[in-house]
CSV table of C-alpha atoms and ligand atoms in Angstrom, one decimal:
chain,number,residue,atom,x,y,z
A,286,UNK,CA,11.9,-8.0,35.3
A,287,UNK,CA,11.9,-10.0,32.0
A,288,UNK,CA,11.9,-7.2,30.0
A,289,UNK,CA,14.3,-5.7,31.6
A,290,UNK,CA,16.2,-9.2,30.6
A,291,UNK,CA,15.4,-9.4,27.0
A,292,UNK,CA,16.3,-5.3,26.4
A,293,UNK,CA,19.2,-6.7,28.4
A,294,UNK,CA,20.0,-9.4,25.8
A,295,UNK,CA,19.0,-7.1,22.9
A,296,UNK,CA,21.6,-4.7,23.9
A,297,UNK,CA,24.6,-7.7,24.0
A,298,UNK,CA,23.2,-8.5,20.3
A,299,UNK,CA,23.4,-4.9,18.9
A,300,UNK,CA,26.5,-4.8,20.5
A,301,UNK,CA,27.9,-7.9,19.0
A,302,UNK,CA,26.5,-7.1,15.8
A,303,UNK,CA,28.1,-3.8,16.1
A,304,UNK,CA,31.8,-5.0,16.3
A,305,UNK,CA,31.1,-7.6,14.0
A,306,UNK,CA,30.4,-5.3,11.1
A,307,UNK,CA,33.0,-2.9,12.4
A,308,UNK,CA,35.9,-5.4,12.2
A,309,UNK,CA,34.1,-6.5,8.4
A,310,UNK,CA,36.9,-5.5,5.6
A,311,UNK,CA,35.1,-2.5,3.7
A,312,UNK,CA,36.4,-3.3,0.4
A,313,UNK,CA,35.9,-7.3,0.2
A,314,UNK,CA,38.8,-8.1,1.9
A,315,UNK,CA,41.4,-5.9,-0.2
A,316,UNK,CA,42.8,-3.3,1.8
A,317,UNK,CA,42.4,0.3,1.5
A,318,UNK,CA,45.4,1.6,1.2
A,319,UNK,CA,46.7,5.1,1.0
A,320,UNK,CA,49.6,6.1,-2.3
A,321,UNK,CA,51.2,7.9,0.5
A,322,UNK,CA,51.3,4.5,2.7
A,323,UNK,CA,52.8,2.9,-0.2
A,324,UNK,CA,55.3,5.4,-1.7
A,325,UNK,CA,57.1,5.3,2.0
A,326,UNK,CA,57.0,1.9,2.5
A,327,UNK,CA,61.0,0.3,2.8
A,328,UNK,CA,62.1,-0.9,-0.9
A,329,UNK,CA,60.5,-4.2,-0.7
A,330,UNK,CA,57.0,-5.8,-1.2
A,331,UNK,CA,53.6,-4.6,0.5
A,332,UNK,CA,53.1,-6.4,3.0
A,333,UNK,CA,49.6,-7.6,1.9
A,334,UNK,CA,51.0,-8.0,-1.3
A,335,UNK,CA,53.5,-10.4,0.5
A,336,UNK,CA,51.3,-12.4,2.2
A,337,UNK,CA,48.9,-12.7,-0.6
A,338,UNK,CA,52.0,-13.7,-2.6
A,339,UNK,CA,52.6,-16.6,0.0
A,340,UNK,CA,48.8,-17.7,-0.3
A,341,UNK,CA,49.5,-18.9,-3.9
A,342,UNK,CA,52.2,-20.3,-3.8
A,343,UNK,CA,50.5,-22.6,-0.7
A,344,UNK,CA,47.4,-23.1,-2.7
A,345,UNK,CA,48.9,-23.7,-5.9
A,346,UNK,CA,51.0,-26.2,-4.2
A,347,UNK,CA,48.0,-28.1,-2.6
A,348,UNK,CA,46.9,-28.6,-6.0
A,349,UNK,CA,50.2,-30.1,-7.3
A,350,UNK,CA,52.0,-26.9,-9.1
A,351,UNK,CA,55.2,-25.6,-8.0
A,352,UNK,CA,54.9,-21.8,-8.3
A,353,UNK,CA,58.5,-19.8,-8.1
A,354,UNK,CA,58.2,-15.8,-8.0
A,355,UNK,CA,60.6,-14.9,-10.4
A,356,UNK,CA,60.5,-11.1,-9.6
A,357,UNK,CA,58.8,-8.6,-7.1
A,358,UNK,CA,59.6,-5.2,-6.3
A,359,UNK,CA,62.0,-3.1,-8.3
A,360,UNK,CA,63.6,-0.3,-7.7
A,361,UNK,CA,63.4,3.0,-10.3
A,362,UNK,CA,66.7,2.2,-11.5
A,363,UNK,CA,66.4,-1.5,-12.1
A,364,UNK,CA,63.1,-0.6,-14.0
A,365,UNK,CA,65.3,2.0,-16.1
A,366,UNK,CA,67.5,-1.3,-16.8
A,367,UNK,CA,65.7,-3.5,-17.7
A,368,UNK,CA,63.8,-1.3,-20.0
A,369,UNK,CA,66.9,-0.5,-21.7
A,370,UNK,CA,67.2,-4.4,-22.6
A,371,UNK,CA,66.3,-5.0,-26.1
A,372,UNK,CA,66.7,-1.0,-26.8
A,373,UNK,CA,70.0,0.4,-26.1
A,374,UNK,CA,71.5,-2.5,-24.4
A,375,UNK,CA,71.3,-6.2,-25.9
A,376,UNK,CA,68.7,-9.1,-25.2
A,377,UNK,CA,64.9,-9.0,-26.1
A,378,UNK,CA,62.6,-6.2,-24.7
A,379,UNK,CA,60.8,-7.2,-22.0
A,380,UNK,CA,59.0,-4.3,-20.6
A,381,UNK,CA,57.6,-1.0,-21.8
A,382,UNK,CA,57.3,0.3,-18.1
A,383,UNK,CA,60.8,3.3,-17.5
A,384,UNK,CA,61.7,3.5,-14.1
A,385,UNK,CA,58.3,4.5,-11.6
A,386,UNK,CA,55.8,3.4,-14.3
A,387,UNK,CA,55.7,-0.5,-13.3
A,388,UNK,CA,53.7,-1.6,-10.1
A,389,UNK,CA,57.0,-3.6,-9.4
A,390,UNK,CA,58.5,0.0,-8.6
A,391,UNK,CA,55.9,0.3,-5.9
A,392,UNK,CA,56.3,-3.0,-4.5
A,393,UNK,CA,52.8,-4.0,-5.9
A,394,UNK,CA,53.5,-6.4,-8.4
A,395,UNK,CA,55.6,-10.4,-8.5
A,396,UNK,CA,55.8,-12.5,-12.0
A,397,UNK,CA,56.0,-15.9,-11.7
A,398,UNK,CA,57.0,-19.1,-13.3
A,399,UNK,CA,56.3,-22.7,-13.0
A,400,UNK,CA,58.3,-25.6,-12.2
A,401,UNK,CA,57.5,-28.6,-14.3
A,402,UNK,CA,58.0,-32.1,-13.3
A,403,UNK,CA,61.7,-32.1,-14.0
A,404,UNK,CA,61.9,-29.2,-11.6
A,405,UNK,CA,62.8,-27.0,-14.4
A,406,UNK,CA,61.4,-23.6,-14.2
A,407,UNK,CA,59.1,-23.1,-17.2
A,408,UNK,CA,57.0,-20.6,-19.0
A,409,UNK,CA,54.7,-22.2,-20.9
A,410,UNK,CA,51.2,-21.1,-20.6
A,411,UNK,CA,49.9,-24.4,-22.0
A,412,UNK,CA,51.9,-27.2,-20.0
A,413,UNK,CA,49.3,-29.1,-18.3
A,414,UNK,CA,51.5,-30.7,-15.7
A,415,UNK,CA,48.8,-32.0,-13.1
A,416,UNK,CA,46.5,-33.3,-16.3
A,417,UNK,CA,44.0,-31.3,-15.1
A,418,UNK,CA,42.9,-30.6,-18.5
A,419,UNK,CA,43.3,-26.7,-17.6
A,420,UNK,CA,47.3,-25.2,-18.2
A,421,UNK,CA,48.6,-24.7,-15.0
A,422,UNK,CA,49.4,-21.4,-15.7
A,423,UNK,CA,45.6,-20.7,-15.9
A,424,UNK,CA,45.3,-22.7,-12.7
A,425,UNK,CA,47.9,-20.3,-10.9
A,426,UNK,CA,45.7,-17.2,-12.3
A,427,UNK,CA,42.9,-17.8,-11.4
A,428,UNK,CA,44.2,-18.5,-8.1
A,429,UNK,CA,46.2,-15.0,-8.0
A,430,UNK,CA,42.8,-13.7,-9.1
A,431,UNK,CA,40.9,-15.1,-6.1
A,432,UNK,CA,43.6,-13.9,-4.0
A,433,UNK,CA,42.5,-9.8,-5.3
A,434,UNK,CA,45.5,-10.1,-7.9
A,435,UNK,CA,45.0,-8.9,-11.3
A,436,UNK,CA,46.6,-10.9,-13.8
A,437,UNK,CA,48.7,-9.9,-16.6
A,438,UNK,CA,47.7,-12.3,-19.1
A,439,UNK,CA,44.7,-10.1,-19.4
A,440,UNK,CA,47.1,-7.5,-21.0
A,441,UNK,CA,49.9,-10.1,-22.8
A,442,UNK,CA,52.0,-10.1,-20.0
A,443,UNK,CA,51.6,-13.8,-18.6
A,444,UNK,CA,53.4,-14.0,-16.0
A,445,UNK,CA,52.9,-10.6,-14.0
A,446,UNK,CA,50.3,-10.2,-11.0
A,447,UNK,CA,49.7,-6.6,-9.7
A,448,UNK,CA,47.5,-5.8,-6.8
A,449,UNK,CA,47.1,-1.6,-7.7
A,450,UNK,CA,44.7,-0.8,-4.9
A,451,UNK,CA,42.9,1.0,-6.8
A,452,UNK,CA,45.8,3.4,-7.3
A,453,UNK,CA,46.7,4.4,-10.4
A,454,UNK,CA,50.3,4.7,-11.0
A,455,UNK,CA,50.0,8.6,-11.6
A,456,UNK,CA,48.7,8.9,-8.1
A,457,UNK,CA,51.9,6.4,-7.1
A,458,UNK,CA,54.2,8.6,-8.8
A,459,UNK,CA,52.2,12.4,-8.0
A,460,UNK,CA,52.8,10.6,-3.9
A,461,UNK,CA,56.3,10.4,-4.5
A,462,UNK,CA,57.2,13.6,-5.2
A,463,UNK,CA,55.6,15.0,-2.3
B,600,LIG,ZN1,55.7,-8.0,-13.8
């Protein structure tokens, strides 16, 4: 009879255990997501992508920095626009991404800017607004990069966050046209 109990209790354990790793994120809590799932998503951001966008902006505020998102997803067209700034229309060129080559065109990517303390929205990596002793700008990085967002400053463009997936924008694109 008390075996019967403890196989009894074994079996509740394995079972536990069993859902517990079942329900456990493969992919240390970024999502496996399909290009597919993505490319017919409505013309706004991932949800993930959202929420993980939301999560900054809460935990850079519990720290003291005001982060505004600036820009999020983009459709082919606007891409096409704005890369035309600085080339054939006026202003400064701000992006070497056409139309379906930026993450924004996928709803993968937000840039951001801070608000100093005059609530003017800044974008000076080296303003240490909390005094810190770190920019705030890092601050919100590493954040973002916590959060599974890879940050732009890695490739000069400071105030871009992309969450890819693991997708390559080729496979975002090859998705598309099917
Ligand atoms: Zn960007």
């Amino acid at each position: 009879m008390k075996s019967l109990f403890l196989f009894s209790i074994f079996i509740l354990f394995a079972f536990i255990m069993f859902t517990y790793v079942d329900i456990q994120d493969p992919q240390h809590g970024e999502q496996q997501v399909m290009a597919e799932d993505i490319v017919s998503s409505d013309e706004e951001l991932h949800p993930y992508v959202k929420e993980q966008k939301e999560a900054l902006i809460e935990r850079a505020d519990d720290i003291g920095i005001t982060v505004v998102i600036t820009d999020g997803y983009r459709s082919s067209e606007e891409q096409d626009e704005l890369y035309a700034q600085g080339r054939t229309t006026s202003g400064e060129v701000v992006t070497n991404a056409e139309g379906g080559e930026s993450y924004h065109n996928y709803g993968l990517a937000v840039d951001f800017a801070i608000e100093n303390e005059d609530g003017e929205l800044i974008w000076d990596i080296e303003y240490d607004g909390t005094g810190s002793g770190e920019p705030d700008w890092l601050e919100v990085a590493d954040i973002a990069e916590e959060l599974g967002f890879d940050w732009g400053g890695h490739w000069n463009d400071y105030p871009h966050l992309q969450m890819d997936f693991g997708l390559s924008v080729e496979e975002l694109q090859e998705a598309k046209r099917h």
